[in-house]
Tab-separated table of C-alpha atoms and ligand atoms in Angstrom:
chain	number	residue	atom	x	y	z
A	17	MET	CA	-15.689	4.997	5.213
A	18	LYS	CA	-14.196	2.156	8.022
A	19	VAL	CA	-14.956	-1.588	7.756
A	20	LYS	CA	-13.586	-4.977	10.295
A	21	ILE	CA	-12.272	-7.497	9.433
A	22	GLY	CA	-12.215	-10.185	11.709
A	23	THR	CA	-11.175	-7.361	14.335
A	24	SER	CA	-8.839	-5.690	12.273
A	25	THR	CA	-9.861	-2.609	10.361
A	26	LEU	CA	-9.580	-1.105	7.238
A	27	GLU	CA	-9.817	2.070	6.252
A	28	LEU	CA	-9.864	4.606	3.507
A	29	LEU	CA	-9.432	8.640	3.570
A	30	GLN	CA	-9.168	10.716	1.250
A	31	GLY	CA	-5.342	12.785	2.286
A	32	ASP	CA	-1.592	12.856	2.121
A	33	ILE	CA	0.292	9.512	3.365
A	34	THR	CA	3.698	11.257	4.663
A	35	GLN	CA	1.041	12.844	7.204
A	36	GLN	CA	-0.620	9.896	8.436
A	37	ASP	CA	0.789	8.433	12.433
A	38	THR	CA	0.451	4.490	11.576
A	39	GLU	CA	3.747	3.330	12.686
A	40	ALA	CA	4.264	2.354	9.084
A	41	ILE	CA	3.556	3.964	5.465
A	42	VAL	CA	3.903	2.024	2.048
A	43	ASN	CA	5.663	3.627	-0.665
A	44	ALA	CA	5.508	2.954	-4.288
A	45	ALA	CA	8.695	2.960	-6.211
A	46	ASN	CA	10.918	1.869	-8.249
A	47	ARG	CA	12.928	-1.174	-8.113
A	48	SER	CA	16.049	1.119	-7.788
A	49	LEU	CA	14.881	2.307	-4.405
A	50	LEU	CA	16.476	5.683	-5.140
A	51	GLY	CA	13.298	7.915	-5.892
A	52	GLY	CA	11.366	9.691	-8.148
A	53	GLY	CA	8.117	11.394	-8.601
A	54	GLY	CA	5.087	10.876	-7.494
A	55	VAL	CA	3.834	9.706	-3.345
A	56	ASP	CA	7.759	8.336	-4.000
A	57	GLY	CA	8.862	12.272	-4.407
A	58	ALA	CA	6.943	13.232	-1.429
A	59	ILE	CA	7.862	10.643	0.976
A	60	HIS	CA	11.534	11.690	0.525
A	61	ARG	CA	11.296	15.133	0.511
A	62	ALA	CA	9.383	14.446	3.915
A	63	ALA	CA	11.679	12.157	5.460
A	64	GLY	CA	14.924	14.010	4.641
A	65	PRO	CA	17.924	12.886	3.045
A	66	ASP	CA	18.360	10.304	5.097
A	67	LEU	CA	15.844	7.883	4.013
A	68	LEU	CA	17.900	8.124	0.567
A	69	ALA	CA	20.939	7.322	2.538
A	70	GLU	CA	19.657	3.986	3.906
A	71	CYS	CA	17.936	3.202	0.456
A	72	ARG	CA	21.018	3.148	-1.362
A	73	THR	CA	22.661	0.325	1.547
A	74	LEU	CA	19.036	-1.786	0.259
A	75	GLY	CA	20.628	-2.666	-3.404
A	76	GLY	CA	16.754	-1.945	-4.731
A	77	CYS	CA	13.782	-4.002	-4.902
A	78	ASP	CA	12.277	-6.989	-7.358
A	79	THR	CA	8.590	-5.836	-8.457
A	80	GLY	CA	5.970	-7.087	-6.314
A	81	ASP	CA	8.752	-7.063	-2.843
A	82	ALA	CA	8.867	-5.258	-0.493
A	83	VAL	CA	12.105	-3.626	1.799
A	84	ILE	CA	11.592	-1.542	4.689
A	85	THR	CA	12.890	1.815	6.270
A	86	ARG	CA	13.520	3.777	9.215
A	87	GLY	CA	10.970	7.136	8.861
A	88	TYR	CA	13.135	9.969	9.873
A	89	ARG	CA	11.382	12.768	9.676
A	90	LEU	CA	8.063	11.167	9.322
A	91	LYS	CA	5.218	10.671	12.030
A	92	ALA	CA	5.730	6.850	11.121
A	93	LYS	CA	8.517	4.725	13.021
A	94	TYR	CA	8.866	2.990	9.344
A	95	VAL	CA	8.623	3.091	5.723
A	96	ILE	CA	7.787	-0.331	3.897
A	97	HIS	CA	8.711	0.330	0.118
A	98	THR	CA	7.186	-1.784	-2.771
A	99	VAL	CA	7.096	-1.986	-6.580
A	100	GLY	CA	4.463	-2.241	-7.708
A	101	PRO	CA	4.284	-3.497	-11.798
A	102	VAL	CA	4.442	-0.859	-14.827
A	103	TYR	CA	0.634	-2.146	-16.789
A	104	GLN	CA	-0.119	-4.033	-18.940
A	105	ARG	CA	-3.874	-4.980	-20.318
A	106	SER	CA	-4.486	-9.230	-20.043
A	107	ARG	CA	-1.396	-9.926	-18.671
A	108	PRO	CA	-2.006	-12.256	-15.609
A	109	GLY	CA	1.577	-11.215	-14.592
A	110	THR	CA	-0.022	-7.785	-14.127
A	111	GLU	CA	-2.223	-9.207	-11.433
A	112	ARG	CA	-0.046	-11.644	-9.607
A	113	LEU	CA	2.792	-8.777	-9.458
A	114	LEU	CA	-0.003	-6.245	-7.645
A	115	LYS	CA	-1.191	-9.352	-5.406
A	116	SER	CA	2.332	-9.581	-4.045
A	117	ALA	CA	2.909	-5.720	-3.363
A	118	TYR	CA	0.163	-5.795	-1.222
A	119	GLN	CA	1.360	-9.086	-0.082
A	120	ARG	CA	4.937	-8.558	0.417
A	121	SER	CA	4.741	-5.126	2.006
A	122	LEU	CA	2.570	-6.612	4.968
A	123	GLU	CA	4.846	-9.649	5.451
A	124	VAL	CA	7.953	-6.804	6.478
A	125	ALA	CA	5.734	-5.840	8.557
A	126	LEU	CA	4.417	-8.674	10.653
A	127	ALA	CA	8.220	-9.751	10.686
A	128	LYS	CA	8.451	-6.349	12.344
A	129	GLY	CA	6.009	-6.140	14.817
A	130	ILE	CA	3.785	-3.337	12.772
A	131	ARG	CA	0.858	-3.175	13.771
A	132	SER	CA	-1.110	-0.405	11.494
A	133	VAL	CA	0.032	0.435	8.446
A	134	ALA	CA	-0.715	3.181	6.135
A	135	PHE	CA	-1.049	2.415	2.076
A	136	PRO	CA	-0.816	4.620	-1.453
A	137	SER	CA	-2.695	2.985	-4.182
A	138	ILE	CA	0.079	1.351	-6.154
A	139	SER	CA	0.401	1.812	-9.284
A	140	THR	CA	-2.366	3.448	-10.164
A	141	GLY	CA	-0.453	6.669	-11.103
A	142	ALA	CA	3.094	6.709	-13.655
A	143	TYR	CA	2.777	2.926	-13.721
A	144	GLY	CA	-0.380	3.526	-14.948
A	145	TYR	CA	-2.939	0.806	-13.812
A	146	PRO	CA	-7.071	1.611	-13.600
A	147	LEU	CA	-8.192	2.604	-10.542
A	148	ASP	CA	-11.259	0.378	-11.294
A	149	GLU	CA	-9.150	-3.078	-12.047
A	150	ALA	CA	-6.717	-2.161	-8.980
A	151	ALA	CA	-9.396	-0.785	-6.291
A	152	PRO	CA	-10.416	-4.345	-6.216
A	153	LEU	CA	-7.855	-6.147	-6.070
A	154	ALA	CA	-6.092	-3.693	-3.613
A	155	LEU	CA	-8.840	-4.267	-1.044
A	156	ARG	CA	-9.086	-8.548	-1.873
A	157	THR	CA	-5.673	-9.126	-1.050
A	158	ILE	CA	-5.559	-6.785	2.094
A	159	ALA	CA	-9.336	-8.033	3.097
A	160	ASP	CA	-7.960	-12.275	2.950
A	161	PHE	CA	-4.450	-10.825	4.504
A	162	LEU	CA	-6.060	-8.972	7.861
A	163	ARG	CA	-8.440	-11.940	8.135
A	164	LYS	CA	-5.097	-14.578	8.653
A	165	HIS	CA	-3.522	-11.788	10.588
A	166	PRO	CA	-5.169	-10.659	13.129
A	167	GLU	CA	-2.095	-8.963	14.685
A	168	ILE	CA	-2.759	-6.514	12.171
A	169	GLU	CA	-4.856	-4.229	13.987
A	170	LEU	CA	-5.283	-1.341	11.122
A	171	VAL	CA	-4.842	-0.931	7.554
A	172	ARG	CA	-5.577	2.703	6.151
A	173	PHE	CA	-5.626	2.917	2.846
A	174	VAL	CA	-4.827	7.293	1.550
A	175	LEU	CA	-5.719	8.163	-1.638
A	176	PHE	CA	-4.659	11.004	-2.351
A	177	SER	CA	-8.022	12.231	-5.191
A	178	PRO	CA	-11.555	12.161	-5.096
A	179	LYS	CA	-11.445	9.906	-7.550
A	180	ALA	CA	-9.454	7.518	-5.953
A	181	LEU	CA	-11.419	7.809	-2.956
A	182	ARG	CA	-14.450	6.712	-4.880
A	183	ALA	CA	-12.771	3.862	-6.394
A	184	PHE	CA	-11.521	2.488	-3.603
A	185	GLU	CA	-15.510	3.209	-1.832
A	186	GLU	CA	-17.124	1.391	-4.246
A	187	ALA	CA	-14.967	-1.698	-4.349
A	188	LEU	CA	-14.692	-2.405	-0.747
A	189	GLU	CA	-18.450	-1.383	-1.096
A	190	LYS	CA	-19.198	-4.446	-3.428
A	191	LEU	CA	-16.319	-6.033	-1.873
A	192	CYS	CA	-18.379	-5.833	1.754
A	193	SER	CA	-22.277	-7.021	-0.228
A	194	SER	CA	-20.699	-10.375	-1.672
A	195	ARG	CA	-19.131	-11.538	1.877
A	196	ARG	CA	-22.223	-12.362	4.227
A	197	ARG	CA	-18.800	-11.932	6.616
A	198	ILE	CA	-15.503	-9.758	5.550
B	216	AR6	N1	0.201	10.557	-0.784
B	216	AR6	C1	-1.426	9.353	-0.716
B	216	AR6	N2	-0.823	9.332	-2.314
B	216	AR6	C2	-0.281	10.199	-3.508
B	216	AR6	C3	0.347	10.748	-2.923
B	216	AR6	C4	0.899	11.217	-2.031
B	216	AR6	N3	0.869	12.450	-0.773
B	216	AR6	N4	1.043	11.358	-4.112
B	216	AR6	C5	0.539	10.371	-4.875
B	216	AR6	N5	-0.576	9.514	-4.234
B	216	AR6	P1	2.390	6.846	-8.187
B	216	AR6	P2	2.903	3.943	-9.403
B	216	AR6	C6	-1.423	8.696	-5.362
B	216	AR6	O1	2.953	7.819	-9.564
B	216	AR6	O2	1.541	4.260	-9.991
B	216	AR6	C7	7.340	7.320	-8.993
B	216	AR6	O3	7.843	8.026	-9.290
B	216	AR6	C8	-1.077	9.055	-6.706
B	216	AR6	O4	-2.001	10.040	-7.202
B	216	AR6	O5	3.071	7.572	-6.621
B	216	AR6	O6	3.316	3.002	-8.291
B	216	AR6	C9	8.219	5.807	-8.193
B	216	AR6	O7	9.524	6.461	-8.444
B	216	AR6	C10	-1.706	7.700	-7.573
B	216	AR6	O8	-3.237	7.217	-7.087
B	216	AR6	O9	2.989	5.210	-8.348
B	216	AR6	C11	7.926	4.414	-9.383
B	216	AR6	O10	8.526	4.915	-10.830
B	216	AR6	C12	-0.558	6.728	-6.393
B	216	AR6	O11	0.366	7.695	-5.216
B	216	AR6	C13	6.932	4.827	-10.202
B	216	AR6	O12	6.673	6.232	-9.636
B	216	AR6	C14	0.530	5.719	-6.963
B	216	AR6	O13	0.940	7.129	-7.985
B	216	AR6	C15	5.774	4.265	-9.423
B	216	AR6	O14	4.446	4.551	-9.676
């Protein structure tokens, strides 16, 4: 599924983020930036050990913030590492931090002049954020950002499972029908 947000494209597909040829891919990391399971483990395996070596020099990353490294053996030139929140029901801070993880990732991309970015669904694996809450928030945040910053030409969500793809497709359909001009 693909929609236009102003002049930019927002795309959803099922797949493996380590295989993407966007200029940057986003990693759902933890505050240490020293690797982990899930998408973080897959990105480190695909990029090779130089990625961990660069991450060690960064001194970690706060929840809701993002930092950038090179992509090493990946097709993507850069990896933007962001840290989403661990899900806590009914905590407004949790929503704010997930939104911030997406926004800060795009701000870091913008500062480097990056025009295409692939995202995984941040916080919806080990960190337990329900897909039906995370997907609308993620898409709204990205759409608002793209409307203000057409310099980013493509944002692609790479969803690992059919279930995640479905949740994002449903949320994007709702978002599009709730706005005359998305
Ligand atoms: N490509 C795209 N998406 C993937 C891939 C992949 N190769 N592999 C998994 N996913 P998670 P979190 C999906 O747990 O919830 C790590 O250990 C997965 O299905 O990777 O933000 C970090 O070091 C899920 O929908 O990230 C942290 O400690 C989504 O990516 C912690 O997990 C996110 O799941 C971060 O937890």
